[in-house]
Amino acid sequence: MINEQQLTQFGFKFGRNGAHSARSMMIEELKELLFSRDETATKQDYEDDIVNFNILHKPTEKSRTLTFRHLVDLYGMSMDIPLFNIFRQWWELSEDSQPILALQLAVARDPILRNSASVILPLQLGEHLPRETVEQHLAHDDPDRFSPASLKSFAQNINGTWTQAGYLEGKAKKYRAQPKATYVNLAYALFLAHCHGLSGQRMFDSFWCQMLSQDKEHLFELAHRASLRGLINFKQISEVIEVTFPNIELPKVAQQEGEQ
């Protein structure tokens, strides 16, 4: 069984705090930053671009420093972190995949955002999501932890991220939408499931794949596309499923008991 210490080494984060106490997932800043550098860029390169060269056009040195800090908190921004490494290798394969891909990594690294998935994902298409519902969810385990103003701010950040990724739509009022996941998103979801020690059918039953779609056949279709493009090797014979990653160096994980 994979423990939190191992997952932390891969780049996952745990605990009670997360970047969404301060910002949304900052998709536009992330796109501009990654566009300016190839995948060999280092964490120091990104810091120079943001803080010293101000390519994100922030008004003050403090805002530039905070922006860099939030992006590192959300994404890692270092090829030494396996979750960011694969994310960066696949980032430019499909522009359509980028908002959900950013969400996938942010969910892996921000416990506050990850916990909000249990509110967002069960909503029916078109169902209204009052901000207060997210606030109540945040306050559920410890009602006195956050002030009303903080809860409102956190909920706005969380809703903003799910909106940027296409899971919510609307400005003043938020409604559930269904974004169009790509083969890149499915391959990354399978990678996240692999990091948890899952294999075969259990990968497709995982939170990471179910976040993309509840339709198993659609997930299999995306897996076939990812396989054709060389991101994964996907074999499906009746109920037996095999997924391997031929072109990336995977973190060493122990498969969960009962896996083949």
mmCIF file of C-alpha atoms in Angstrom:
data_model
loop_
_atom_site.group_PDB
_atom_site.id
_atom_site.type_symbol
_atom_site.label_atom_id
_atom_site.label_comp_id
_atom_site.label_asym_id
_atom_site.label_seq_id
_atom_site.Cartn_x
_atom_site.Cartn_y
_atom_site.Cartn_z
ATOM 1 C CA MET A 1 0.000 0.000 0.000
ATOM 2 C CA ILE A 2 1.347 3.414 -0.934
ATOM 3 C CA ASN A 3 1.666 5.743 2.033
ATOM 4 C CA GLU A 4 1.572 9.524 2.203
ATOM 5 C CA GLN A 5 5.334 9.776 2.580
ATOM 6 C CA GLN A 6 5.878 7.967 -0.731
ATOM 7 C CA LEU A 7 3.193 10.021 -2.456
ATOM 8 C CA THR A 8 4.789 13.203 -1.126
ATOM 9 C CA GLN A 9 8.048 12.165 -2.780
ATOM 10 C CA PHE A 10 6.169 11.956 -6.089
ATOM 11 C CA GLY A 11 4.787 15.482 -5.582
ATOM 12 C CA PHE A 12 1.405 14.954 -3.905
ATOM 13 C CA LYS A 13 0.555 17.152 -0.924
ATOM 14 C CA PHE A 14 -1.470 16.430 2.182
ATOM 15 C CA GLY A 15 -2.625 18.285 5.262
ATOM 16 C CA ARG A 16 -5.245 20.923 5.974
ATOM 17 C CA ASN A 17 -3.859 23.887 4.029
ATOM 18 C CA GLY A 18 -3.471 24.598 0.345
ATOM 19 C CA ALA A 19 -2.799 27.256 -2.252
ATOM 20 C CA HIS A 20 -6.516 27.899 -2.716
ATOM 21 C CA SER A 21 -6.550 29.750 0.576
ATOM 22 C CA ALA A 22 -4.866 32.514 -1.450
ATOM 23 C CA ARG A 23 -5.439 32.045 -5.201
ATOM 24 C CA SER A 24 -7.228 30.050 -7.863
ATOM 25 C CA MET A 25 -5.153 27.765 -10.105
ATOM 26 C CA MET A 26 -3.857 30.740 -12.158
ATOM 27 C CA ILE A 27 -4.238 29.017 -15.525
ATOM 28 C CA GLU A 28 -3.447 32.081 -17.640
ATOM 29 C CA GLU A 29 -0.238 32.812 -15.731
ATOM 30 C CA LEU A 30 0.753 29.159 -16.008
ATOM 31 C CA LYS A 31 0.160 29.092 -19.761
ATOM 32 C CA GLU A 32 2.211 32.233 -20.331
ATOM 33 C CA LEU A 33 5.036 31.012 -18.124
ATOM 34 C CA LEU A 34 5.316 27.585 -19.774
ATOM 35 C CA PHE A 35 5.003 29.127 -23.247
ATOM 36 C CA SER A 36 8.127 31.185 -22.578
ATOM 37 C CA ARG A 37 10.336 28.181 -21.768
ATOM 38 C CA ASP A 38 10.878 24.646 -23.054
ATOM 39 C CA GLU A 39 10.631 21.625 -20.790
ATOM 40 C CA THR A 40 14.306 21.818 -19.781
ATOM 41 C CA ALA A 41 13.594 24.968 -17.732
ATOM 42 C CA THR A 42 14.488 24.869 -14.055
ATOM 43 C CA LYS A 43 12.656 26.215 -11.047
ATOM 44 C CA GLN A 44 15.236 29.013 -10.957
ATOM 45 C CA ASP A 45 14.435 29.883 -14.593
ATOM 46 C CA TYR A 46 10.765 30.276 -13.722
ATOM 47 C CA GLU A 47 11.610 32.404 -10.694
ATOM 48 C CA ASP A 48 13.808 34.663 -12.829
ATOM 49 C CA ASP A 49 11.065 35.018 -15.441
ATOM 50 C CA ILE A 50 8.436 35.964 -12.862
ATOM 51 C CA VAL A 51 10.399 37.978 -10.298
ATOM 52 C CA ASN A 52 13.282 39.519 -12.250
ATOM 53 C CA PHE A 53 11.911 39.784 -15.794
ATOM 54 C CA ASN A 54 8.244 40.186 -14.815
ATOM 55 C CA ILE A 55 6.922 38.346 -17.847
ATOM 56 C CA LEU A 56 3.556 38.018 -16.091
ATOM 57 C CA HIS A 57 3.267 41.819 -15.769
ATOM 58 C CA LYS A 58 2.713 41.994 -12.027
ATOM 59 C CA PRO A 59 2.709 45.551 -10.587
ATOM 60 C CA THR A 60 5.055 45.106 -7.602
ATOM 61 C CA GLU A 61 7.991 42.978 -6.519
ATOM 62 C CA LYS A 62 5.879 41.560 -3.702
ATOM 63 C CA SER A 63 3.130 40.486 -6.097
ATOM 64 C CA ARG A 64 5.725 38.871 -8.371
ATOM 65 C CA THR A 65 7.230 36.965 -5.447
ATOM 66 C CA LEU A 66 3.805 35.824 -4.249
ATOM 67 C CA THR A 67 2.854 34.716 -7.765
ATOM 68 C CA PHE A 68 5.960 32.548 -8.003
ATOM 69 C CA ARG A 69 5.299 31.126 -4.544
ATOM 70 C CA HIS A 70 1.698 30.233 -5.406
ATOM 71 C CA LEU A 71 2.683 28.579 -8.697
ATOM 72 C CA VAL A 72 5.324 26.491 -6.917
ATOM 73 C CA ASP A 73 2.797 25.550 -4.260
ATOM 74 C CA LEU A 74 0.278 24.453 -6.887
ATOM 75 C CA TYR A 75 2.500 22.848 -9.508
ATOM 76 C CA GLY A 76 5.991 22.305 -8.083
ATOM 77 C CA MET A 77 7.654 23.909 -11.131
ATOM 78 C CA SER A 78 10.631 21.539 -10.934
ATOM 79 C CA MET A 79 11.472 18.618 -13.198
ATOM 80 C CA ASP A 80 12.800 16.855 -10.093
ATOM 81 C CA ILE A 81 9.180 16.431 -8.970
ATOM 82 C CA PRO A 82 7.689 13.438 -10.858
ATOM 83 C CA LEU A 83 4.155 14.885 -11.028
ATOM 84 C CA PHE A 84 5.409 18.119 -12.596
ATOM 85 C CA ASN A 85 7.933 16.305 -14.796
ATOM 86 C CA ILE A 86 5.277 14.272 -16.620
ATOM 87 C CA PHE A 87 2.868 17.217 -16.613
ATOM 88 C CA ARG A 88 5.494 19.375 -18.341
ATOM 89 C CA GLN A 89 6.450 16.686 -20.863
ATOM 90 C CA TRP A 90 2.799 16.357 -21.944
ATOM 91 C CA TRP A 91 1.746 20.012 -21.571
ATOM 92 C CA GLU A 92 2.220 20.996 -25.221
ATOM 93 C CA LEU A 93 0.722 17.854 -26.773
ATOM 94 C CA SER A 94 -2.812 19.274 -26.781
ATOM 95 C CA GLU A 95 -3.803 22.839 -26.003
ATOM 96 C CA ASP A 96 -7.357 21.617 -25.367
ATOM 97 C CA SER A 97 -6.081 19.425 -22.539
ATOM 98 C CA GLN A 98 -4.293 22.201 -20.650
ATOM 99 C CA PRO A 99 -7.050 23.549 -18.349
ATOM 100 C CA ILE A 100 -7.967 20.077 -17.064
ATOM 101 C CA LEU A 101 -4.304 19.036 -16.943
ATOM 102 C CA ALA A 102 -3.552 22.024 -14.709
ATOM 103 C CA LEU A 103 -6.546 21.098 -12.549
ATOM 104 C CA GLN A 104 -5.345 17.498 -12.240
ATOM 105 C CA LEU A 105 -1.951 18.559 -10.917
ATOM 106 C CA ALA A 106 -3.458 21.246 -8.685
ATOM 107 C CA VAL A 107 -5.876 18.702 -7.186
ATOM 108 C CA ALA A 108 -2.963 16.355 -6.486
ATOM 109 C CA ARG A 109 -1.050 19.123 -4.717
ATOM 110 C CA ASP A 110 -3.750 21.111 -2.900
ATOM 111 C CA PRO A 111 -5.764 19.323 -0.192
ATOM 112 C CA ILE A 112 -8.319 22.152 -0.035
ATOM 113 C CA LEU A 113 -9.042 21.864 -3.753
ATOM 114 C CA ARG A 114 -8.991 18.056 -3.660
ATOM 115 C CA ASN A 115 -11.549 17.971 -0.865
ATOM 116 C CA SER A 116 -13.868 20.222 -2.867
ATOM 117 C CA ALA A 117 -14.181 17.562 -5.583
ATOM 118 C CA SER A 118 -16.759 15.767 -3.438
ATOM 119 C CA VAL A 119 -18.973 18.845 -3.790
ATOM 120 C CA ILE A 120 -18.399 19.598 -7.479
ATOM 121 C CA LEU A 121 -18.290 16.206 -9.187
ATOM 122 C CA PRO A 122 -21.648 14.766 -7.969
ATOM 123 C CA LEU A 123 -23.597 17.770 -9.286
ATOM 124 C CA GLN A 124 -25.913 17.105 -12.220
ATOM 125 C CA LEU A 125 -25.223 18.974 -15.453
ATOM 126 C CA GLY A 126 -26.773 22.422 -15.199
ATOM 127 C CA GLU A 127 -27.282 22.183 -11.442
ATOM 128 C CA HIS A 128 -26.732 25.427 -9.555
ATOM 129 C CA LEU A 129 -23.878 25.539 -7.037
ATOM 130 C CA PRO A 130 -24.406 28.257 -4.405
ATOM 131 C CA ARG A 131 -21.148 29.618 -3.039
ATOM 132 C CA GLU A 132 -22.519 28.951 0.439
ATOM 133 C CA THR A 133 -22.512 25.212 -0.290
ATOM 134 C CA VAL A 134 -18.756 25.290 -0.785
ATOM 135 C CA GLU A 135 -18.349 27.447 2.328
ATOM 136 C CA GLN A 136 -20.332 24.934 4.393
ATOM 137 C CA HIS A 137 -18.178 22.110 3.066
ATOM 138 C CA LEU A 138 -14.993 23.961 4.016
ATOM 139 C CA ALA A 139 -16.308 24.634 7.522
ATOM 140 C CA HIS A 140 -17.765 21.170 8.106
ATOM 141 C CA ASP A 141 -14.910 19.544 10.031
ATOM 142 C CA ASP A 142 -13.926 22.624 12.044
ATOM 143 C CA PRO A 143 -16.635 25.317 12.077
ATOM 144 C CA ASP A 144 -14.481 27.788 14.016
ATOM 145 C CA ARG A 145 -11.320 27.429 11.946
ATOM 146 C CA PHE A 146 -12.068 30.105 9.336
ATOM 147 C CA SER A 147 -13.768 33.476 9.538
ATOM 148 C CA PRO A 148 -16.806 34.112 7.292
ATOM 149 C CA ALA A 149 -14.646 36.406 5.131
ATOM 150 C CA SER A 150 -12.003 33.700 4.715
ATOM 151 C CA LEU A 151 -14.604 31.077 3.830
ATOM 152 C CA LYS A 152 -16.046 33.361 1.174
ATOM 153 C CA SER A 153 -12.593 34.020 -0.305
ATOM 154 C CA PHE A 154 -11.615 30.335 -0.307
ATOM 155 C CA ALA A 155 -14.922 29.344 -1.914
ATOM 156 C CA GLN A 156 -14.458 31.955 -4.640
ATOM 157 C CA ASN A 157 -10.948 30.662 -5.355
ATOM 158 C CA ILE A 158 -12.158 27.065 -5.501
ATOM 159 C CA ASN A 159 -15.115 27.897 -7.739
ATOM 160 C CA GLY A 160 -12.797 29.954 -9.934
ATOM 161 C CA THR A 161 -10.510 26.992 -10.502
ATOM 162 C CA TRP A 162 -13.317 24.552 -11.334
ATOM 163 C CA THR A 163 -14.673 27.212 -13.707
ATOM 164 C CA GLN A 164 -11.295 27.689 -15.405
ATOM 165 C CA ALA A 165 -11.147 23.924 -15.944
ATOM 166 C CA GLY A 166 -14.660 23.806 -17.426
ATOM 167 C CA TYR A 167 -16.471 21.960 -14.612
ATOM 168 C CA LEU A 168 -18.498 25.043 -13.698
ATOM 169 C CA GLU A 169 -19.843 27.874 -15.821
ATOM 170 C CA GLY A 170 -21.358 31.263 -15.151
ATOM 171 C CA LYS A 171 -20.080 34.393 -13.448
ATOM 172 C CA ALA A 172 -22.281 35.548 -10.581
ATOM 173 C CA LYS A 173 -23.960 32.136 -10.355
ATOM 174 C CA LYS A 174 -22.155 28.848 -10.957
ATOM 175 C CA TYR A 175 -23.689 25.856 -12.717
ATOM 176 C CA ARG A 176 -22.248 22.396 -13.295
ATOM 177 C CA ALA A 177 -20.797 21.856 -16.744
ATOM 178 C CA GLN A 178 -18.918 18.940 -18.300
ATOM 179 C CA PRO A 179 -15.524 19.747 -19.808
ATOM 180 C CA LYS A 180 -14.165 17.714 -22.693
ATOM 181 C CA ALA A 181 -11.280 15.617 -21.438
ATOM 182 C CA THR A 182 -8.615 14.565 -23.941
ATOM 183 C CA TYR A 183 -6.336 11.557 -24.290
ATOM 184 C CA VAL A 184 -3.626 13.582 -22.498
ATOM 185 C CA ASN A 185 -5.881 14.076 -19.476
ATOM 186 C CA LEU A 186 -6.725 10.381 -19.378
ATOM 187 C CA ALA A 187 -3.060 9.381 -19.632
ATOM 188 C CA TYR A 188 -2.196 11.747 -16.783
ATOM 189 C CA ALA A 189 -5.066 10.390 -14.678
ATOM 190 C CA LEU A 190 -3.711 6.877 -15.226
ATOM 191 C CA PHE A 191 -0.258 8.099 -14.208
ATOM 192 C CA LEU A 192 -1.689 9.543 -10.976
ATOM 193 C CA ALA A 193 -3.474 6.245 -10.338
ATOM 194 C CA HIS A 194 -0.215 4.378 -10.954
ATOM 195 C CA CYS A 195 1.473 6.551 -8.330
ATOM 196 C CA HIS A 196 -1.116 5.239 -5.863
ATOM 197 C CA GLY A 197 -0.117 1.655 -6.660
ATOM 198 C CA LEU A 198 -3.121 0.879 -8.837
ATOM 199 C CA SER A 199 -3.074 -1.156 -12.038
ATOM 200 C CA GLY A 200 -5.481 -2.597 -14.572
ATOM 201 C CA GLN A 201 -9.193 -1.989 -14.072
ATOM 202 C CA ARG A 202 -8.587 -0.290 -10.730
ATOM 203 C CA MET A 203 -6.842 2.575 -12.501
ATOM 204 C CA PHE A 204 -10.046 3.366 -14.395
ATOM 205 C CA ASP A 205 -12.105 3.066 -11.205
ATOM 206 C CA SER A 206 -9.818 5.509 -9.409
ATOM 207 C CA PHE A 207 -10.756 9.012 -8.306
ATOM 208 C CA TRP A 208 -8.385 10.410 -10.927
ATOM 209 C CA CYS A 209 -10.168 8.790 -13.871
ATOM 210 C CA GLN A 210 -13.663 9.235 -12.451
ATOM 211 C CA MET A 211 -12.868 12.941 -12.161
ATOM 212 C CA LEU A 212 -12.774 13.016 -15.972
ATOM 213 C CA SER A 213 -15.838 10.900 -16.728
ATOM 214 C CA GLN A 214 -18.212 8.379 -15.175
ATOM 215 C CA ASP A 215 -18.489 6.664 -18.575
ATOM 216 C CA LYS A 216 -16.032 3.765 -18.537
ATOM 217 C CA GLU A 217 -16.330 3.165 -22.280
ATOM 218 C CA HIS A 218 -15.411 6.792 -22.939
ATOM 219 C CA LEU A 219 -12.368 6.412 -20.706
ATOM 220 C CA PHE A 220 -11.349 3.284 -22.624
ATOM 221 C CA GLU A 221 -11.739 5.198 -25.892
ATOM 222 C CA LEU A 222 -9.438 7.944 -24.602
ATOM 223 C CA ALA A 223 -6.983 5.270 -23.464
ATOM 224 C CA HIS A 224 -6.894 3.826 -26.990
ATOM 225 C CA ARG A 225 -6.139 7.313 -28.354
ATOM 226 C CA ALA A 226 -3.383 7.819 -25.793
ATOM 227 C CA SER A 227 -1.972 4.425 -26.751
ATOM 228 C CA LEU A 228 -1.969 5.299 -30.460
ATOM 229 C CA ARG A 229 -0.014 8.465 -29.643
ATOM 230 C CA GLY A 230 2.543 6.614 -27.569
ATOM 231 C CA LEU A 231 1.772 8.069 -24.143
ATOM 232 C CA ILE A 232 0.724 4.683 -22.781
ATOM 233 C CA ASN A 233 0.435 1.078 -23.865
ATOM 234 C CA PHE A 234 -3.184 0.031 -23.391
ATOM 235 C CA LYS A 235 -4.329 -3.556 -23.789
ATOM 236 C CA GLN A 236 -7.905 -4.660 -23.213
ATOM 237 C CA ILE A 237 -8.976 -8.284 -23.537
ATOM 238 C CA SER A 238 -12.469 -8.809 -22.171
ATOM 239 C CA GLU A 239 -12.256 -7.815 -18.485
ATOM 240 C CA VAL A 240 -8.457 -7.921 -18.390
ATOM 241 C CA ILE A 241 -6.816 -4.510 -18.750
ATOM 242 C CA GLU A 242 -3.143 -3.646 -18.841
ATOM 243 C CA VAL A 243 -1.665 -0.153 -18.833
ATOM 244 C CA THR A 244 2.042 0.612 -19.071
ATOM 245 C CA PHE A 245 3.988 3.797 -19.756
ATOM 246 C CA PRO A 246 6.648 3.092 -22.391
ATOM 247 C CA ASN A 247 8.297 6.477 -22.809
ATOM 248 C CA ILE A 248 8.555 7.925 -19.317
ATOM 249 C CA GLU A 249 10.521 7.043 -16.222
ATOM 250 C CA LEU A 250 7.915 6.119 -13.649
ATOM 251 C CA PRO A 251 8.246 6.489 -9.904
ATOM 252 C CA LYS A 252 8.877 3.123 -8.285
ATOM 253 C CA VAL A 253 5.680 2.085 -6.510
ATOM 254 C CA ALA A 254 4.428 -1.056 -4.836
ATOM 255 C CA GLN A 255 1.183 -2.328 -6.323
ATOM 256 C CA GLN A 256 -1.778 -2.615 -4.010
ATOM 257 C CA GLU A 257 -2.483 -6.045 -2.588
ATOM 258 C CA GLY A 258 -4.468 -8.140 -5.010
ATOM 259 C CA GLU A 259 -3.196 -6.360 -8.118
ATOM 260 C CA GLN A 260 -1.743 -8.378 -10.946
#
